[in-house]
Amino acid sequence: MPSPPDPPAEQHLSLELQGLVQGVGFRPHVVRLALLHGLRGTVANSSRGVQLELEGSRPALEAFRHSLLTKPPDRARIDQEICRWQPVHTSGAGGVRILEPQTGGNGTAPVSPDLALCHRCLEELRDPTNRRHGYPFISCTDCGPRYSVVEQLPFEREHTSFRHFPLCEQCRSEFSDPSDRRFHAQTISCPACGPALRWDGQPISSAAGIQSAAAALAEGGIVALQGVGGFQLLVDPTNAEAVQRLRRRKGRPHKPLALLASRDWMESHCCSHAGERELWHGPTAPILLLRRSPDQPAGIAAEVAGSSPWLGVMRASSGLQQLLLETCGGVVVATSANRSGEPLCANADADAATLNELADHVLSHTLPVVNRIDDSVQRWAAVGALTLRLGRGLAPVALPHPSSNAGSLGLGAQIKGAVALQTASHRLLSPDLGDLSSVAGAAHHQRTCRDWLQRHGLRLSHLACDQHPGYSASAWAAQLAEREQLPLSAVQHHHAHLLAVMAEHQIQGSALGVAWDGAGQGDDGSLWGGEALAITPDGYRRIAHLRPWPLPGGERAQREPRRAALGLLMEAYGPSWRERLAPLPNLSWRTAFSDNELQVLEQSVWRGLNAPRSSSIGRLFDAVAALLGLAQCCSYEAQAALALEALALEALEQPSETACPLELPLQRRDSSSPWQWNWQPLLEQLLEALAQNTPAPQLALAFHQALAQAIAALARAEGCTDLLLAGGCFQNALLLELSISALKQKGCRALWPQQLPCNDAALPIGQLLAAESVSINRAAPGAESHVPGRRR
């Protein structure tokens, strides 16, 4: 009888994994998978990622490795694997242990974004027999705060603000049991050992706190609720007076307010398709812009979102929000707790003065928010999510990119402040940090920079900022570079926009792209914003731009579309611009200025005083919106453009047989000059159509179509097969989709931001790329050197 074959020789597998592998249930998954394959060994978090030391037969180890790499936990992402095979170290006992974290070295491991309440925790929250029934801080391996509570790396309970809440015996038992879904879940707690609520600064039970807040809202009060990344201001959306009071206190007169809503409310009051519903129910739980349902009454006061066809609706991201929402009937206004233009309030004690001015009552808790972060905002466009604000659930973003440039810092721009940090393995992008124009906003930005460097154990090695010297981030970068004697790259605004798209899509070398936004300082000193650039490894070339025109009043023109329209008319028709409008006696724009205002503004344009020239597509949107009577003065960014998009959608939904073409032709003087999109034919066609009483929705749609065709004309003229699209104008879903379609018809593939925002919050990533191309110069601050996009 033949002897049985020898058992397979055992080996030792040392596996280091980098990427999004901390705070996503990775180590518990490893333990369960290793046990399934009969392996023994250890797994531990490190400052770089996760380190595995496993032993067993080679086939079992290979099968384990294949399964782990191809099917990691849902929220995990493996970016790099370092694998070593060795002889067996020891014939130790079976099983896999989770070791204490390995510390030391630079912290390259990305921090997981906060994860919204999962369906299993929601079931427990509602189950009267469960010990976490009605517990506001319920979480597990699959959900709970991550970035908002982390203090240092690796991601362990003792490195988060949960370190203030030692686990009770029952929670410790769950934490130690591989068969429990809370096995090594770092943010778990329960009523016996977890954080507690406070009502107006005084301790209160969970049930009483929820009831007190609900009663205050029912009485028309404004309640500041401490959410995952900071405070939200809540108010009853059916109470018009309460909503108006909230707007006055916050300094937000017109911008639509977000809603925190139940699934039933969202589905009955909003139109949504399968992709939008999957996004809304997912672990990021963003504020999602959804179309209002035409079949249902709004169920909210007009003061919440005005006449906007969209509602910004999010689901509860925490147990506390869920409990309050259910008590309040399924919907509340939930907007950021800050004065307009200032950072989000996050600490009940430190921010007490501001909270008391904004709210009538404060429902807070004892879990410190370490990293304040606002809610993400997304909409559906081009068969996927389009990020309008990078926040809770989505940020920080980690783009894989091994580099020797660790410590390089991109400081972003002004209105949508952000920070990007290069580690040894990733480019990391912060949440949107808000407007940096205020002292508090600039301080928050600078504090975030320092915190990120400290958390990742990095010394600052290189600075990159926008080339506009008036931005607070640019001014701070110059001061810091001078003081620390660091190299500084000043990067042109639209160059950075397109580089960010290249970073996201991992495009190296050269590319062609269109960057359309509101304004950025151009190399010629004017305000750019309708640009097409040819990107090369060492810089860029401006190959096309919108024909420039003066903006009367300079910065004020960015908030007053009527001024953009006036400058356009004066540039087109000179001193006889009034005569050109004679056939349009009912044009509402004609009454936008007093006679004295017009006289002053005209003189400023003719004399070239405070009337900078601009090639901005954003300002062209403003001018058209003003001429159509949609908006003359705005209280928030892109107000006119949103109104124009909404009007265009009306035409799409109610097609007309009457064609109303508008054209934005692409022209140039000679082959050595950049192309120019000439808006004058479009303006002339628009005025002719208004004289013929063409419905405004048709004109709004024709304008969007003309822009899309103008992009396609450039692709055809340049013979490109791929075209990058970047800049805030592409937050307009209609413009983005029309542009993608027009390019496809010309055989050109569009590439646009999908993981990153397309607005200024992505600029720091592009700035990091620009800095890499000049890092070898190591120029001292103030020295002459070529920097891509720097005006020479």
PDB file of N, CA, C and O in Angstrom, residues 424-472:
ATOM      1  N   ALA A 424       4.812  59.834   1.672  1.00  0.00           N
ATOM      2  CA  ALA A 424       5.679  58.959   0.886  1.00  0.00           C
ATOM      3  C   ALA A 424       4.884  58.084  -0.072  1.00  0.00           C
ATOM      4  O   ALA A 424       5.446  57.552  -1.032  1.00  0.00           O
ATOM      5  N   SER A 425       3.583  57.929   0.163  1.00  0.00           N
ATOM      6  CA  SER A 425       2.801  56.994  -0.647  1.00  0.00           C
ATOM      7  C   SER A 425       1.559  57.594  -1.292  1.00  0.00           C
ATOM      8  O   SER A 425       1.010  57.003  -2.223  1.00  0.00           O
ATOM      9  N   HIS A 426       1.080  58.743  -0.810  1.00  0.00           N
ATOM     10  CA  HIS A 426      -0.193  59.275  -1.286  1.00  0.00           C
ATOM     11  C   HIS A 426      -0.178  60.802  -1.380  1.00  0.00           C
ATOM     12  O   HIS A 426       0.571  61.479  -0.672  1.00  0.00           O
ATOM     13  N   ARG A 427      -1.051  61.310  -2.246  1.00  0.00           N
ATOM     14  CA  ARG A 427      -1.447  62.711  -2.191  1.00  0.00           C
ATOM     15  C   ARG A 427      -2.759  62.758  -1.431  1.00  0.00           C
ATOM     16  O   ARG A 427      -3.752  62.148  -1.839  1.00  0.00           O
ATOM     17  N   LEU A 428      -2.781  63.486  -0.325  1.00  0.00           N
ATOM     18  CA  LEU A 428      -3.956  63.556   0.529  1.00  0.00           C
ATOM     19  C   LEU A 428      -4.612  64.919   0.371  1.00  0.00           C
ATOM     20  O   LEU A 428      -3.943  65.956   0.425  1.00  0.00           O
ATOM     21  N   LEU A 429      -5.924  64.930   0.189  1.00  0.00           N
ATOM     22  CA  LEU A 429      -6.680  66.175   0.062  1.00  0.00           C
ATOM     23  C   LEU A 429      -7.646  66.311   1.220  1.00  0.00           C
ATOM     24  O   LEU A 429      -8.405  65.381   1.531  1.00  0.00           O
ATOM     25  N   SER A 430      -7.625  67.468   1.848  1.00  0.00           N
ATOM     26  CA  SER A 430      -8.476  67.727   3.012  1.00  0.00           C
ATOM     27  C   SER A 430      -9.925  67.959   2.589  1.00  0.00           C
ATOM     28  O   SER A 430     -10.224  68.152   1.413  1.00  0.00           O
ATOM     29  N   PRO A 431     -10.822  67.980   3.556  1.00  0.00           N
ATOM     30  CA  PRO A 431     -12.173  68.455   3.277  1.00  0.00           C
ATOM     31  C   PRO A 431     -12.144  69.915   2.837  1.00  0.00           C
ATOM     32  O   PRO A 431     -11.151  70.627   3.052  1.00  0.00           O
ATOM     33  N   ASP A 432     -13.222  70.350   2.228  1.00  0.00           N
ATOM     34  CA  ASP A 432     -13.408  71.771   1.935  1.00  0.00           C
ATOM     35  C   ASP A 432     -13.393  72.521   3.271  1.00  0.00           C
ATOM     36  O   ASP A 432     -14.183  72.241   4.168  1.00  0.00           O
ATOM     37  N   LEU A 433     -12.474  73.487   3.402  1.00  0.00           N
ATOM     38  CA  LEU A 433     -12.313  74.222   4.657  1.00  0.00           C
ATOM     39  C   LEU A 433     -13.062  75.545   4.657  1.00  0.00           C
ATOM     40  O   LEU A 433     -12.963  76.320   5.614  1.00  0.00           O
ATOM     41  N   GLY A 434     -13.812  75.832   3.592  1.00  0.00           N
ATOM     42  CA  GLY A 434     -14.635  77.034   3.566  1.00  0.00           C
ATOM     43  C   GLY A 434     -13.879  78.257   3.084  1.00  0.00           C
ATOM     44  O   GLY A 434     -12.778  78.180   2.534  1.00  0.00           O
ATOM     45  N   ASP A 435     -14.480  79.400   3.314  1.00  0.00           N
ATOM     46  CA  ASP A 435     -13.956  80.689   2.857  1.00  0.00           C
ATOM     47  C   ASP A 435     -12.789  81.114   3.755  1.00  0.00           C
ATOM     48  O   ASP A 435     -12.918  81.146   4.981  1.00  0.00           O
ATOM     49  N   LEU A 436     -11.672  81.465   3.141  1.00  0.00           N
ATOM     50  CA  LEU A 436     -10.500  81.890   3.908  1.00  0.00           C
ATOM     51  C   LEU A 436     -10.413  83.407   4.027  1.00  0.00           C
ATOM     52  O   LEU A 436      -9.409  83.933   4.515  1.00  0.00           O
ATOM     53  N   SER A 437     -11.459  84.119   3.605  1.00  0.00           N
ATOM     54  CA  SER A 437     -11.411  85.578   3.617  1.00  0.00           C
ATOM     55  C   SER A 437     -11.478  86.155   5.024  1.00  0.00           C
ATOM     56  O   SER A 437     -10.965  87.245   5.278  1.00  0.00           O
ATOM     57  N   SER A 438     -12.133  85.438   5.938  1.00  0.00           N
ATOM     58  CA  SER A 438     -12.229  85.922   7.311  1.00  0.00           C
ATOM     59  C   SER A 438     -10.991  85.528   8.100  1.00  0.00           C
ATOM     60  O   SER A 438     -10.259  84.594   7.734  1.00  0.00           O
ATOM     61  N   VAL A 439     -10.753  86.241   9.203  1.00  0.00           N
ATOM     62  CA  VAL A 439      -9.624  85.910  10.076  1.00  0.00           C
ATOM     63  C   VAL A 439      -9.782  84.487  10.618  1.00  0.00           C
ATOM     64  O   VAL A 439      -8.813  83.708  10.652  1.00  0.00           O
ATOM     65  N   ALA A 440     -11.009  84.143  11.020  1.00  0.00           N
ATOM     66  CA  ALA A 440     -11.253  82.803  11.559  1.00  0.00           C
ATOM     67  C   ALA A 440     -11.044  81.736  10.492  1.00  0.00           C
ATOM     68  O   ALA A 440     -10.514  80.656  10.770  1.00  0.00           O
ATOM     69  N   GLY A 441     -11.470  82.024   9.253  1.00  0.00           N
ATOM     70  CA  GLY A 441     -11.291  81.065   8.171  1.00  0.00           C
ATOM     71  C   GLY A 441      -9.831  80.821   7.856  1.00  0.00           C
ATOM     72  O   GLY A 441      -9.404  79.672   7.663  1.00  0.00           O
ATOM     73  N   ALA A 442      -9.034  81.888   7.800  1.00  0.00           N
ATOM     74  CA  ALA A 442      -7.602  81.744   7.535  1.00  0.00           C
ATOM     75  C   ALA A 442      -6.912  80.981   8.657  1.00  0.00           C
ATOM     76  O   ALA A 442      -6.029  80.142   8.412  1.00  0.00           O
ATOM     77  N   ALA A 443      -7.312  81.255   9.900  1.00  0.00           N
ATOM     78  CA  ALA A 443      -6.705  80.564  11.041  1.00  0.00           C
ATOM     79  C   ALA A 443      -7.031  79.071  11.010  1.00  0.00           C
ATOM     80  O   ALA A 443      -6.177  78.226  11.318  1.00  0.00           O
ATOM     81  N   HIS A 444      -8.271  78.724  10.638  1.00  0.00           N
ATOM     82  CA  HIS A 444      -8.660  77.314  10.539  1.00  0.00           C
ATOM     83  C   HIS A 444      -7.838  76.605   9.469  1.00  0.00           C
ATOM     84  O   HIS A 444      -7.390  75.463   9.659  1.00  0.00           O
ATOM     85  N   HIS A 445      -7.618  77.265   8.359  1.00  0.00           N
ATOM     86  CA  HIS A 445      -6.808  76.710   7.273  1.00  0.00           C
ATOM     87  C   HIS A 445      -5.377  76.440   7.741  1.00  0.00           C
ATOM     88  O   HIS A 445      -4.818  75.352   7.519  1.00  0.00           O
ATOM     89  N   GLN A 446      -4.781  77.404   8.408  1.00  0.00           N
ATOM     90  CA  GLN A 446      -3.396  77.252   8.869  1.00  0.00           C
ATOM     91  C   GLN A 446      -3.289  76.177   9.946  1.00  0.00           C
ATOM     92  O   GLN A 446      -2.336  75.383   9.964  1.00  0.00           O
ATOM     93  N   ARG A 447      -4.278  76.114  10.826  1.00  0.00           N
ATOM     94  CA  ARG A 447      -4.271  75.096  11.877  1.00  0.00           C
ATOM     95  C   ARG A 447      -4.380  73.698  11.262  1.00  0.00           C
ATOM     96  O   ARG A 447      -3.729  72.744  11.727  1.00  0.00           O
ATOM     97  N   THR A 448      -5.193  73.556  10.225  1.00  0.00           N
ATOM     98  CA  THR A 448      -5.336  72.265   9.558  1.00  0.00           C
ATOM     99  C   THR A 448      -4.014  71.826   8.943  1.00  0.00           C
ATOM    100  O   THR A 448      -3.630  70.652   9.025  1.00  0.00           O
ATOM    101  N   CYS A 449      -3.295  72.764   8.327  1.00  0.00           N
ATOM    102  CA  CYS A 449      -1.980  72.442   7.761  1.00  0.00           C
ATOM    103  C   CYS A 449      -1.048  71.883   8.836  1.00  0.00           C
ATOM    104  O   CYS A 449      -0.392  70.844   8.643  1.00  0.00           O
ATOM    105  N   ARG A 450      -0.984  72.564   9.966  1.00  0.00           N
ATOM    106  CA  ARG A 450      -0.087  72.117  11.039  1.00  0.00           C
ATOM    107  C   ARG A 450      -0.516  70.762  11.590  1.00  0.00           C
ATOM    108  O   ARG A 450       0.323  69.888  11.854  1.00  0.00           O
ATOM    109  N   ASP A 451      -1.824  70.575  11.778  1.00  0.00           N
ATOM    110  CA  ASP A 451      -2.323  69.313  12.324  1.00  0.00           C
ATOM    111  C   ASP A 451      -2.003  68.147  11.398  1.00  0.00           C
ATOM    112  O   ASP A 451      -1.628  67.057  11.860  1.00  0.00           O
ATOM    113  N   TRP A 452      -2.159  68.360  10.107  1.00  0.00           N
ATOM    114  CA  TRP A 452      -1.899  67.269   9.157  1.00  0.00           C
ATOM    115  C   TRP A 452      -0.420  66.901   9.135  1.00  0.00           C
ATOM    116  O   TRP A 452      -0.073  65.718   9.083  1.00  0.00           O
ATOM    117  N   LEU A 453       0.438  67.887   9.149  1.00  0.00           N
ATOM    118  CA  LEU A 453       1.876  67.599   9.171  1.00  0.00           C
ATOM    119  C   LEU A 453       2.251  66.836  10.435  1.00  0.00           C
ATOM    120  O   LEU A 453       3.013  65.862  10.409  1.00  0.00           O
ATOM    121  N   GLN A 454       1.692  67.262  11.567  1.00  0.00           N
ATOM    122  CA  GLN A 454       1.987  66.602  12.839  1.00  0.00           C
ATOM    123  C   GLN A 454       1.448  65.169  12.848  1.00  0.00           C
ATOM    124  O   GLN A 454       2.138  64.235  13.287  1.00  0.00           O
ATOM    125  N   ARG A 455       0.228  64.989  12.360  1.00  0.00           N
ATOM    126  CA  ARG A 455      -0.388  63.660  12.396  1.00  0.00           C
ATOM    127  C   ARG A 455       0.415  62.666  11.567  1.00  0.00           C
ATOM    128  O   ARG A 455       0.519  61.479  11.919  1.00  0.00           O
ATOM    129  N   HIS A 456       0.952  63.126  10.451  1.00  0.00           N
ATOM    130  CA  HIS A 456       1.698  62.223   9.573  1.00  0.00           C
ATOM    131  C   HIS A 456       3.195  62.245   9.840  1.00  0.00           C
ATOM    132  O   HIS A 456       3.967  61.610   9.104  1.00  0.00           O
ATOM    133  N   GLY A 457       3.610  62.949  10.886  1.00  0.00           N
ATOM    134  CA  GLY A 457       5.015  62.955  11.276  1.00  0.00           C
ATOM    135  C   GLY A 457       5.945  63.506  10.218  1.00  0.00           C
ATOM    136  O   GLY A 457       7.056  62.994  10.028  1.00  0.00           O
ATOM    137  N   LEU A 458       5.512  64.555   9.512  1.00  0.00           N
ATOM    138  CA  LEU A 458       6.287  65.090   8.402  1.00  0.00           C
ATOM    139  C   LEU A 458       6.795  66.494   8.688  1.00  0.00           C
ATOM    140  O   LEU A 458       6.110  67.291   9.332  1.00  0.00           O
ATOM    141  N   ARG A 459       7.966  66.787   8.180  1.00  0.00           N
ATOM    142  CA  ARG A 459       8.497  68.144   8.177  1.00  0.00           C
ATOM    143  C   ARG A 459       8.147  68.779   6.835  1.00  0.00           C
ATOM    144  O   ARG A 459       8.265  68.148   5.784  1.00  0.00           O
ATOM    145  N   LEU A 460       7.743  70.022   6.888  1.00  0.00           N
ATOM    146  CA  LEU A 460       7.397  70.748   5.671  1.00  0.00           C
ATOM    147  C   LEU A 460       8.627  70.872   4.781  1.00  0.00           C
ATOM    148  O   LEU A 460       9.691  71.311   5.231  1.00  0.00           O
ATOM    149  N   SER A 461       8.489  70.467   3.509  1.00  0.00           N
ATOM    150  CA  SER A 461       9.635  70.479   2.598  1.00  0.00           C
ATOM    151  C   SER A 461       9.450  71.426   1.417  1.00  0.00           C
ATOM    152  O   SER A 461      10.428  71.900   0.841  1.00  0.00           O
ATOM    153  N   HIS A 462       8.218  71.691   1.024  1.00  0.00           N
ATOM    154  CA  HIS A 462       7.968  72.499  -0.162  1.00  0.00           C
ATOM    155  C   HIS A 462       6.553  73.057  -0.050  1.00  0.00           C
ATOM    156  O   HIS A 462       5.639  72.365   0.402  1.00  0.00           O
ATOM    157  N   LEU A 463       6.366  74.305  -0.471  1.00  0.00           N
ATOM    158  CA  LEU A 463       5.055  74.947  -0.438  1.00  0.00           C
ATOM    159  C   LEU A 463       4.600  75.252  -1.858  1.00  0.00           C
ATOM    160  O   LEU A 463       5.409  75.635  -2.717  1.00  0.00           O
ATOM    161  N   ALA A 464       3.315  75.097  -2.096  1.00  0.00           N
ATOM    162  CA  ALA A 464       2.725  75.467  -3.382  1.00  0.00           C
ATOM    163  C   ALA A 464       1.412  76.178  -3.112  1.00  0.00           C
ATOM    164  O   ALA A 464       0.631  75.766  -2.254  1.00  0.00           O
ATOM    165  N   CYS A 465       1.178  77.266  -3.853  1.00  0.00           N
ATOM    166  CA  CYS A 465      -0.034  78.053  -3.628  1.00  0.00           C
ATOM    167  C   CYS A 465      -0.491  78.649  -4.946  1.00  0.00           C
ATOM    168  O   CYS A 465       0.165  78.518  -5.974  1.00  0.00           O
ATOM    169  N   ASP A 466      -1.637  79.310  -4.910  1.00  0.00           N
ATOM    170  CA  ASP A 466      -2.126  80.027  -6.087  1.00  0.00           C
ATOM    171  C   ASP A 466      -1.242  81.246  -6.331  1.00  0.00           C
ATOM    172  O   ASP A 466      -0.713  81.855  -5.390  1.00  0.00           O
ATOM    173  N   GLN A 467      -1.101  81.629  -7.586  1.00  0.00           N
ATOM    174  CA  GLN A 467      -0.217  82.758  -7.888  1.00  0.00           C
ATOM    175  C   GLN A 467      -0.846  84.115  -7.553  1.00  0.00           C
ATOM    176  O   GLN A 467      -0.169  85.137  -7.608  1.00  0.00           O
ATOM    177  N   HIS A 468      -2.132  84.134  -7.185  1.00  0.00           N
ATOM    178  CA  HIS A 468      -2.763  85.400  -6.792  1.00  0.00           C
ATOM    179  C   HIS A 468      -2.209  85.821  -5.430  1.00  0.00           C
ATOM    180  O   HIS A 468      -2.464  85.163  -4.418  1.00  0.00           O
ATOM    181  N   PRO A 469      -1.476  86.927  -5.335  1.00  0.00           N
ATOM    182  CA  PRO A 469      -0.845  87.294  -4.064  1.00  0.00           C
ATOM    183  C   PRO A 469      -1.831  87.798  -3.019  1.00  0.00           C
ATOM    184  O   PRO A 469      -1.501  87.853  -1.833  1.00  0.00           O
ATOM    185  N   GLY A 470      -3.054  88.137  -3.456  1.00  0.00           N
ATOM    186  CA  GLY A 470      -4.037  88.649  -2.510  1.00  0.00           C
ATOM    187  C   GLY A 470      -4.779  87.586  -1.737  1.00  0.00           C
ATOM    188  O   GLY A 470      -5.488  87.899  -0.777  1.00  0.00           O
ATOM    189  N   TYR A 471      -4.637  86.329  -2.117  1.00  0.00           N
ATOM    190  CA  TYR A 471      -5.279  85.247  -1.374  1.00  0.00           C
ATOM    191  C   TYR A 471      -4.572  85.072  -0.038  1.00  0.00           C
ATOM    192  O   TYR A 471      -3.336  85.127   0.032  1.00  0.00           O
ATOM    193  N   SER A 472      -5.334  84.843   1.009  1.00  0.00           N
ATOM    194  CA  SER A 472      -4.722  84.693   2.328  1.00  0.00           C
ATOM    195  C   SER A 472      -3.795  83.480   2.383  1.00  0.00           C
ATOM    196  O   SER A 472      -2.751  83.514   3.032  1.00  0.00           O
TER     197      SER A 472
END
